CSV table of C-alpha atoms (C1' of nucleotides) in Angstrom, one decimal:
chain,number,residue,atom,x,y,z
A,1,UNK,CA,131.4,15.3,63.0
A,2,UNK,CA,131.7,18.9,63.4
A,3,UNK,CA,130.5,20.8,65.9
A,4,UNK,CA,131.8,23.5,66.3
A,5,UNK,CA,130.0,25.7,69.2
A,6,UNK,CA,129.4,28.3,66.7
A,7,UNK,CA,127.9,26.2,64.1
A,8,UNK,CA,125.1,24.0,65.5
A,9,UNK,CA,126.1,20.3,66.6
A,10,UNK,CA,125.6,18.1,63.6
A,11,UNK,CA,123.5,15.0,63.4
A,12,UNK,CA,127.2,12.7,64.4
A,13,UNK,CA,127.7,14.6,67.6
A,14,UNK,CA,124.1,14.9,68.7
A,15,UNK,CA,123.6,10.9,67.6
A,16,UNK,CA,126.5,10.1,70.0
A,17,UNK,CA,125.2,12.2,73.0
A,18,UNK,CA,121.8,10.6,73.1
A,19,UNK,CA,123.4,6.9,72.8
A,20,UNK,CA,125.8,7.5,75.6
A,21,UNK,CA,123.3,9.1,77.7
A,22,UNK,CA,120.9,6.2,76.9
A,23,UNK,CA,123.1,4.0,77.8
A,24,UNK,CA,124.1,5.3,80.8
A,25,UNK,CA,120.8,5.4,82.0
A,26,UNK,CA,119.4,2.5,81.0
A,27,UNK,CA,122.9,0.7,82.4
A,28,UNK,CA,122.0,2.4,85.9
A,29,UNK,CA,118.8,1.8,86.2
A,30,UNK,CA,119.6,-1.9,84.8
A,31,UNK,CA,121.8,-2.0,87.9
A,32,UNK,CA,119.6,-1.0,90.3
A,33,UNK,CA,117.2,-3.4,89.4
A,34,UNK,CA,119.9,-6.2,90.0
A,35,UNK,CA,120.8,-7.0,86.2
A,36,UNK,CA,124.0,-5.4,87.1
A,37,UNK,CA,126.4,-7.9,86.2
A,38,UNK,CA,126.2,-7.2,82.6
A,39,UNK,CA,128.2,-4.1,80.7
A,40,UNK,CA,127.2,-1.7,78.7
A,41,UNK,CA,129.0,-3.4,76.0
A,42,UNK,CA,126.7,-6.6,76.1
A,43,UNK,CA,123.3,-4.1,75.1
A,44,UNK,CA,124.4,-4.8,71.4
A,45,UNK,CA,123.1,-7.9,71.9
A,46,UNK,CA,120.6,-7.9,74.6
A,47,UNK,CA,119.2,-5.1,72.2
A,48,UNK,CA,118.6,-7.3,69.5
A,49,UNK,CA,117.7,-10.2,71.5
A,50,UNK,CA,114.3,-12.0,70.5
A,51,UNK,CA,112.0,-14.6,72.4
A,52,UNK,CA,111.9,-17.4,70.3
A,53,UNK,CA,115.9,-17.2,69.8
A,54,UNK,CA,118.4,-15.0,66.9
A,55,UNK,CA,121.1,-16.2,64.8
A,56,UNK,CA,124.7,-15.0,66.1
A,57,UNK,CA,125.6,-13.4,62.3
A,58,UNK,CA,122.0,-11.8,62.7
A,59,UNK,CA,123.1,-10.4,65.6
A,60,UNK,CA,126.3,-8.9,63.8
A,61,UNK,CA,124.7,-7.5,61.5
A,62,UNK,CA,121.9,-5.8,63.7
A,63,UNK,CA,124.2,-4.4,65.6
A,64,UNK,CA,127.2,-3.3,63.3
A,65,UNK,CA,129.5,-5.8,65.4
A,66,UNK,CA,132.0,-8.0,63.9
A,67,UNK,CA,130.6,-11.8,64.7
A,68,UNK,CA,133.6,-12.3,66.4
A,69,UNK,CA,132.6,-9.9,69.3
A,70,UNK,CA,129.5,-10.7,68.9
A,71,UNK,CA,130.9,-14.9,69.9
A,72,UNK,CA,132.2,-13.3,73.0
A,73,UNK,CA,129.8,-10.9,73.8
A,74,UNK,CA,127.2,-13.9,74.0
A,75,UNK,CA,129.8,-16.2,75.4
A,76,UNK,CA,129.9,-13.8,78.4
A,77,UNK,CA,125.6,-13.6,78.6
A,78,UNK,CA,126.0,-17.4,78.6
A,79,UNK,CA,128.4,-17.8,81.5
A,80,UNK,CA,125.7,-15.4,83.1
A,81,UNK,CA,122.7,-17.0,82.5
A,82,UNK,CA,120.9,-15.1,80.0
A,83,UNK,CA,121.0,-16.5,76.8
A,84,UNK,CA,122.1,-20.2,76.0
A,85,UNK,CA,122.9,-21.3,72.6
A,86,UNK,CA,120.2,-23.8,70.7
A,87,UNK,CA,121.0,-25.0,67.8
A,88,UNK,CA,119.0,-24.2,64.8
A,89,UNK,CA,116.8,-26.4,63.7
A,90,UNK,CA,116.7,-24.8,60.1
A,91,UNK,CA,120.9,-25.3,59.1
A,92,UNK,CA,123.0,-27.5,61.1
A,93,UNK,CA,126.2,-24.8,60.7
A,94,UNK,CA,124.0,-21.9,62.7
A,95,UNK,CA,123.2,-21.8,66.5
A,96,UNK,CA,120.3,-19.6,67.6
A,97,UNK,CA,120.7,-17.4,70.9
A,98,UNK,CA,117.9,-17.6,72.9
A,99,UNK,CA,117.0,-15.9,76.4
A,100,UNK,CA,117.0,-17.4,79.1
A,101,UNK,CA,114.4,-17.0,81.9
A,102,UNK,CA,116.4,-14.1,83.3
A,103,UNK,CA,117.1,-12.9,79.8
A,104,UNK,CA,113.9,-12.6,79.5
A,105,UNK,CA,113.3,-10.1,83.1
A,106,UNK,CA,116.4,-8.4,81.6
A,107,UNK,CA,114.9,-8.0,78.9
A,108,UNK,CA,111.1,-7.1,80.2
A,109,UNK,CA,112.7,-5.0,82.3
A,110,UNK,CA,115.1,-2.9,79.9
A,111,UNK,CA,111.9,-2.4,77.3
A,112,UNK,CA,110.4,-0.7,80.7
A,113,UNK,CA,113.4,1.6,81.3
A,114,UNK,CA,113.6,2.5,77.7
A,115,UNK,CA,109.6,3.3,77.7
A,116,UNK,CA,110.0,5.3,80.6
A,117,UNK,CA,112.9,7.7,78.8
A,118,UNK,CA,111.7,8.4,76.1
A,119,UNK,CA,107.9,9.0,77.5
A,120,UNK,CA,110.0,11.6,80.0
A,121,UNK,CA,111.2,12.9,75.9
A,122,UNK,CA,107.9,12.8,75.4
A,123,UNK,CA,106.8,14.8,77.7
A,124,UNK,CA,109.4,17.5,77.7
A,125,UNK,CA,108.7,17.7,73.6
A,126,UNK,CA,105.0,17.0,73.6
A,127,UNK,CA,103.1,13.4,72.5
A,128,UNK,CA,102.7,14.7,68.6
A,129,UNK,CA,106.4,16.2,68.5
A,130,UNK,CA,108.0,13.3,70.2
A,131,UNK,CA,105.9,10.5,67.6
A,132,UNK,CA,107.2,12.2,64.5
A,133,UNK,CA,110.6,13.1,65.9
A,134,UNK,CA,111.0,8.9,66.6
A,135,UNK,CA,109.4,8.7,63.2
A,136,UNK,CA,111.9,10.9,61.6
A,137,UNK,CA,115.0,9.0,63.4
A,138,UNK,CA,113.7,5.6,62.0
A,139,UNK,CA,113.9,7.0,58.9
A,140,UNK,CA,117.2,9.0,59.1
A,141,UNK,CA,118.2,5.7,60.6
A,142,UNK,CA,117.4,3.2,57.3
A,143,UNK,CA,118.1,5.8,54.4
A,144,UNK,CA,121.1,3.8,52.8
A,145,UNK,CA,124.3,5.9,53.0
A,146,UNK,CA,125.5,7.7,49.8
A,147,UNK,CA,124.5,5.2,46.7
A,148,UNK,CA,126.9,6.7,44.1
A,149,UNK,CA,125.5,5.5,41.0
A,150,UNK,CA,122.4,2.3,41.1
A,151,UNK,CA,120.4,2.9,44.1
A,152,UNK,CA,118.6,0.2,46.1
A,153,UNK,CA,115.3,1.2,46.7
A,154,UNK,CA,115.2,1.4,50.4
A,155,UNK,CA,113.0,-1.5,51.1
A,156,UNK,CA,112.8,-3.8,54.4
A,157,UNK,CA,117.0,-4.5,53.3
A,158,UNK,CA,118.2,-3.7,56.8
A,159,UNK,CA,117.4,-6.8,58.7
A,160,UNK,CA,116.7,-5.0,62.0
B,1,UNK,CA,118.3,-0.5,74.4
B,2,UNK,CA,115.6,-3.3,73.3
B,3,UNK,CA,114.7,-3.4,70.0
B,4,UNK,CA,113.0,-6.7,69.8
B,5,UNK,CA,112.1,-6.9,65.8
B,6,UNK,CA,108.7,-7.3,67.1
B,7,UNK,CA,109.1,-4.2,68.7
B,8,UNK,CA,110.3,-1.0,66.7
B,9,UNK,CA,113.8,-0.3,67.8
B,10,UNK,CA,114.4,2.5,70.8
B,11,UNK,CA,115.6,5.2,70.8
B,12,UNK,CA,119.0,4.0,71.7
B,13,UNK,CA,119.5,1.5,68.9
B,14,UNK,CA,118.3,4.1,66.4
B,15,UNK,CA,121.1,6.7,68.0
B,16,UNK,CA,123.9,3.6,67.5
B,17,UNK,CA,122.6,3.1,63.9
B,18,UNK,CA,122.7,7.0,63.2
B,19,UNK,CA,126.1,7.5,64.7
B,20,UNK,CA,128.1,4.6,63.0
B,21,UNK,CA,126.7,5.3,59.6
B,22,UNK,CA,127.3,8.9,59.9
B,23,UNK,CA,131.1,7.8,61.1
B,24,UNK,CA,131.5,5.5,58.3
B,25,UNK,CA,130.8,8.1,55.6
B,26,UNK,CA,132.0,10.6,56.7
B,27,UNK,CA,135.8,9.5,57.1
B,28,UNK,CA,135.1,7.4,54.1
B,29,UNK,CA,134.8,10.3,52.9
B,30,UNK,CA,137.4,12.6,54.6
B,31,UNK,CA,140.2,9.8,53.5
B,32,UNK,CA,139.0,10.1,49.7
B,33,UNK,CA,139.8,14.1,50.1
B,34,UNK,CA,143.1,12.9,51.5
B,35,UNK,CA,142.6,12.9,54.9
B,36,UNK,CA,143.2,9.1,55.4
B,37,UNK,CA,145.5,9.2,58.3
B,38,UNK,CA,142.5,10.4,61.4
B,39,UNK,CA,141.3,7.8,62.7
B,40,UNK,CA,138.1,7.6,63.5
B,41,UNK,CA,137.9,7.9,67.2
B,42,UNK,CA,139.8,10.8,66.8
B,43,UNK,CA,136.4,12.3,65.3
B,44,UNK,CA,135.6,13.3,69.4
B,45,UNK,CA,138.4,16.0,69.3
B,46,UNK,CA,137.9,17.1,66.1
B,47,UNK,CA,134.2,17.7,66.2
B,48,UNK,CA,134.7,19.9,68.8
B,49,UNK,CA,137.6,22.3,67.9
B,50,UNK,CA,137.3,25.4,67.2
B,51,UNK,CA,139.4,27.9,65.1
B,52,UNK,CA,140.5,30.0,68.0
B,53,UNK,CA,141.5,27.0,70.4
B,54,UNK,CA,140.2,25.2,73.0
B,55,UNK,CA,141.0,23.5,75.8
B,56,UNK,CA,142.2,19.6,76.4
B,57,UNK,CA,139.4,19.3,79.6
B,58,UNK,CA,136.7,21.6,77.5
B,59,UNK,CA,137.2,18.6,75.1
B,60,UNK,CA,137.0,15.9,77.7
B,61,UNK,CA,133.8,17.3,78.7
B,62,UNK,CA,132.3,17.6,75.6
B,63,UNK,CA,133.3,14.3,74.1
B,64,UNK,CA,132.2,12.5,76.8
B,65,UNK,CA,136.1,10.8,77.3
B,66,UNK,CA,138.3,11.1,79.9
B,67,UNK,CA,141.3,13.5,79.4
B,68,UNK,CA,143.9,11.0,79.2
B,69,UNK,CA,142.1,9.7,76.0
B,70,UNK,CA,142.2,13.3,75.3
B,71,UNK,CA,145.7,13.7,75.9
B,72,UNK,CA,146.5,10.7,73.5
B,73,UNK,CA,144.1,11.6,70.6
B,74,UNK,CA,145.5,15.2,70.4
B,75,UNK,CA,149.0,13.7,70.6
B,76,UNK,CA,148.1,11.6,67.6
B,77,UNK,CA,147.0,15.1,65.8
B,78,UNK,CA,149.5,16.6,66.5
B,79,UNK,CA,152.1,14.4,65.3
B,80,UNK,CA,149.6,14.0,62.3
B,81,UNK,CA,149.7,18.0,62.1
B,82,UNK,CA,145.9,18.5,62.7
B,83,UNK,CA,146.6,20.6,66.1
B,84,UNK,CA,148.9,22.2,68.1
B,85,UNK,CA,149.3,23.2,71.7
B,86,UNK,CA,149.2,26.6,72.8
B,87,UNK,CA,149.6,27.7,76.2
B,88,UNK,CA,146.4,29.6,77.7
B,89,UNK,CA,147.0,33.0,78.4
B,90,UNK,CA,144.1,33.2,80.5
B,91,UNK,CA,145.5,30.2,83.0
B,92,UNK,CA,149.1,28.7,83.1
B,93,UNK,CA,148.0,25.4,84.0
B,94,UNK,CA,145.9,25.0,80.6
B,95,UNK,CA,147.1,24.5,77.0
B,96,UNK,CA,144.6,25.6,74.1
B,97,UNK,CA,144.5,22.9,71.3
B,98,UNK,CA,144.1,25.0,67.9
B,99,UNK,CA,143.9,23.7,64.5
B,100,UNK,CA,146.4,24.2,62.0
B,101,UNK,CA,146.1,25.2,58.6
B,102,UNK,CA,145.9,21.5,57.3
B,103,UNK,CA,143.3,21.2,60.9
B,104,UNK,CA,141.4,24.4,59.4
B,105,UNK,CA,141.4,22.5,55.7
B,106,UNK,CA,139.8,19.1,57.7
B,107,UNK,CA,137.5,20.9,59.8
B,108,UNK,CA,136.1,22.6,56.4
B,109,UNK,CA,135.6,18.9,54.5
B,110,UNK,CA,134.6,17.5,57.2
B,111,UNK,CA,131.8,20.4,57.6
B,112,UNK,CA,131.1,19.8,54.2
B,113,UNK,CA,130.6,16.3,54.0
B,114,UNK,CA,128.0,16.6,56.8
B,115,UNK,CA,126.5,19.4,55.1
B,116,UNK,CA,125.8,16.7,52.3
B,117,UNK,CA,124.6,14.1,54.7
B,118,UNK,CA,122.0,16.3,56.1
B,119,UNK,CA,120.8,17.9,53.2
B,120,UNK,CA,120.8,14.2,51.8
B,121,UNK,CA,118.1,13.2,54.7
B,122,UNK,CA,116.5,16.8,54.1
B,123,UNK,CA,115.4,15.7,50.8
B,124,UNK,CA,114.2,12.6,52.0
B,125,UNK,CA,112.2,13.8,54.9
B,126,UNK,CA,111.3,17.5,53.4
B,127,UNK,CA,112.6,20.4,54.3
B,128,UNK,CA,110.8,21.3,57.1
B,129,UNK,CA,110.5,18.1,58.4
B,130,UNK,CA,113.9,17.9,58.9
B,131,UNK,CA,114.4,20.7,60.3
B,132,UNK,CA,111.9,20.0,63.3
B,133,UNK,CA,113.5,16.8,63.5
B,134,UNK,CA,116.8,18.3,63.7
B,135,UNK,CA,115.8,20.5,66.7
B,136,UNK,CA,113.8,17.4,68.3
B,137,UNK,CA,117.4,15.7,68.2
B,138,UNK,CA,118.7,18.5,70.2
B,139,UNK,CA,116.3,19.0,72.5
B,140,UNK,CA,116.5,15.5,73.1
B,141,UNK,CA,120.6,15.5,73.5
B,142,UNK,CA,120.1,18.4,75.7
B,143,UNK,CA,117.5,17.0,77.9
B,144,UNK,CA,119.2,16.0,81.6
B,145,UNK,CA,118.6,12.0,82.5
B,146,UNK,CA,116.3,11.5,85.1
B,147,UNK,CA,116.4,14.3,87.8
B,148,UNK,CA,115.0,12.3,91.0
B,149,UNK,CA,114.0,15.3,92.2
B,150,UNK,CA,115.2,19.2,92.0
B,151,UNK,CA,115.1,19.4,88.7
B,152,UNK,CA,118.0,22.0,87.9
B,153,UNK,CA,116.5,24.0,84.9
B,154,UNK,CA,117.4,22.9,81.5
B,155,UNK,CA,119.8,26.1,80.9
B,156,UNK,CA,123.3,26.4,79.0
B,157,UNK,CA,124.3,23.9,81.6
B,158,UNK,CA,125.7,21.1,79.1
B,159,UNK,CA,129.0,22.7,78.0
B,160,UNK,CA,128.7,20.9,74.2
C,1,DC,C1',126.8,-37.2,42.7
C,2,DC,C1',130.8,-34.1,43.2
C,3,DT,C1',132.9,-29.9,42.9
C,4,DT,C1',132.9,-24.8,43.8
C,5,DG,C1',131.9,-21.0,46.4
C,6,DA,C1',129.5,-18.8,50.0
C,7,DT,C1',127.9,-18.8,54.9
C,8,DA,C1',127.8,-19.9,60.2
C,9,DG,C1',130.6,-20.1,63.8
C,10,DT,C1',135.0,-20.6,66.5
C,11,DC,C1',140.0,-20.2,67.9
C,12,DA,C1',144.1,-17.7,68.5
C,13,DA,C1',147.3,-13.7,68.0
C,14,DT,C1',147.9,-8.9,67.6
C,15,DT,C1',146.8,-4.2,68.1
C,16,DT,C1',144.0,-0.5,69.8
C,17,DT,C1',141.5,1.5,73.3
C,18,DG,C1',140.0,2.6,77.5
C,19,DG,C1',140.6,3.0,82.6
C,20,DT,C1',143.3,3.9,87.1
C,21,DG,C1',146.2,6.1,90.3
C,22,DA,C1',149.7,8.9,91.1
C,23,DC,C1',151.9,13.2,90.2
C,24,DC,C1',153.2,18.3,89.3
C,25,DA,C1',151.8,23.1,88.3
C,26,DT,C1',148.6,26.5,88.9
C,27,DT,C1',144.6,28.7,90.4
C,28,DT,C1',140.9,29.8,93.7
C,29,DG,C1',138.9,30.6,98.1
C,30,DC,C1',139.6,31.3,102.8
D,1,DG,C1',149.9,32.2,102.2
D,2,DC,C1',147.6,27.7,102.9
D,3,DA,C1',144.2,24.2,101.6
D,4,DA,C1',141.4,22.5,98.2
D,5,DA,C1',140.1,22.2,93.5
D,6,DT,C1',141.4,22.2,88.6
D,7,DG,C1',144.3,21.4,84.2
D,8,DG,C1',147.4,18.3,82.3
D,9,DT,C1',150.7,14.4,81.9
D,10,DC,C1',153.0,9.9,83.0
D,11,DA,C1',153.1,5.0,83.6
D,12,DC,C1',150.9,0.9,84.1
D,13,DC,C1',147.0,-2.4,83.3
D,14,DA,C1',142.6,-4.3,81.7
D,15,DA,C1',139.4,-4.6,78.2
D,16,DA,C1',138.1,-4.5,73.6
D,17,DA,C1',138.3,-4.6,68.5
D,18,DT,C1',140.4,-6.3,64.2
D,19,DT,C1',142.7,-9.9,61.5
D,20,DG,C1',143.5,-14.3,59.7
D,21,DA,C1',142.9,-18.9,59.5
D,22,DC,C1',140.1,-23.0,60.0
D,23,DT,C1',136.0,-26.5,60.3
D,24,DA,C1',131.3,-27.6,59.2
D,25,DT,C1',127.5,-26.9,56.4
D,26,DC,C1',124.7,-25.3,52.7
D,27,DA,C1',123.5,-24.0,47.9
D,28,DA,C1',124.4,-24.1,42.8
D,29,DG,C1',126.0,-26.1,38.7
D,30,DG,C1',127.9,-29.3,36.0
DNA sequence: CCTTGATAGTCAATTTTGGTGACCATTTGC
DNA sequence: GCAAATGGTCACCAAAATTGACTATCAAGG
């Protein structure tokens, strides 16, 4: 990251402004619709959170987290009624982390809060703008880093 | 953030995604070119230095931390030799933090490597793709959360 | 079968980070 | 020249990430 204020802020620092003003936003308005016993922290697994339940070392790698954190991230969810552990029917070794019923509001209602920002984005940048902008992100988001010598080709790989 | 696999992931998870692979690379990269003893989170004061100094709160307020975090991460480069601490002329309560000669050499690599990143994705979206995606990102960092109601215009407000 | 190696998850200990409140020096506005 | 705000640091505390080890299970191969 770079960014000097002469040069342009580079894609590092721009990346991190948008998460943390996501987050705080989303976080606040969380809050104010009485999910606001959970922290900020906690989103790396509500974010990859699915209906019919998610395997914990899923959730690690989906959100870059060491499973570890992950344990006590949904450990704290647990104690707080929105996920429960189940375990999984397909290998006796994994548990799957389902919501709850209030995982799932949390969950409705942070998919709302999220809709809302970035249609206020797509306002400000225009419906066509904003669509290949979110386009270009998913794509700047999967492209594998580097790849010295034997390339992957960039196929569904990335889990999430 | 909400990015059920069902759904596509938001705009938040995409930003998370961005910024840790972007982290990962480049001081992957910065410690191969010898700069192995930054740590990473030290990346927030570093992105934002510039040549002819600038101040520990100017940093705070860019990077988003608070200014004891500030305090310690320019201690660390200074000890490391990145920085030093110059004392304002313009106010004698302020200290400018300017790069050194081996902070000049890291803020160059570091330029560099992101130069590659970018022109890595460049290639992958086009050209001009990228470069309208690149100033989506920043209108989209620059954008101000919410605004219940008197909008303040979207000037040079953000300091960063 | 029975071994070998990898994967899923947890526990515990350590280290790093981040956050809080108080505090001094200086600047700014009145 | 006094009060309030700002820049920065100190000391302490809480939260968080990383490491390593360990159990249970699965998957391959012999």
């Amino acid at each position: 990251m770079t960014g000097h204020p002469a040069t342009q802020p580079d894609l590092g620092v721009l990346a991190a402004r948008i998460l943390m003003s996501v987050q705080r936003e989303l976080f606040t308005a969380l809050a104010e619709q009485g999910f606001d016993d959970i922290a900020p922290r906690a989103g790396a697994v509500l974010a990859h959170l699915r209906a019919d339940g998610i395997r914990a070392s899923e959730l690690a790698r989906a959100s870059g987290q060491h499973k570890q954190v992950v344990g006590s991230l949904v450990d704290d969810l647990e104690h707080l009624g929105y996920v429960e552990r189940r375990p999984d029917p397909a290998d006796r070794r994994a548990k799957l982390v389902c919501p709850t019923e209030r995982g799932l509001l949390q969950m409705a209602a942070a998919a709302a809060i999220m809709r809302s920002i970035e249609e206020r984005h797509a306002r400000a940048l225009g419906e066509r703008e904003y669509a290949a902008f979110k386009a270009a992100l998913r794509s700047v988001a999967e492209l594998p880093p580097e790849s010295p010598h034997g390339t992957r080709p960039p196929g569904p790989g990335d889990g999430a």
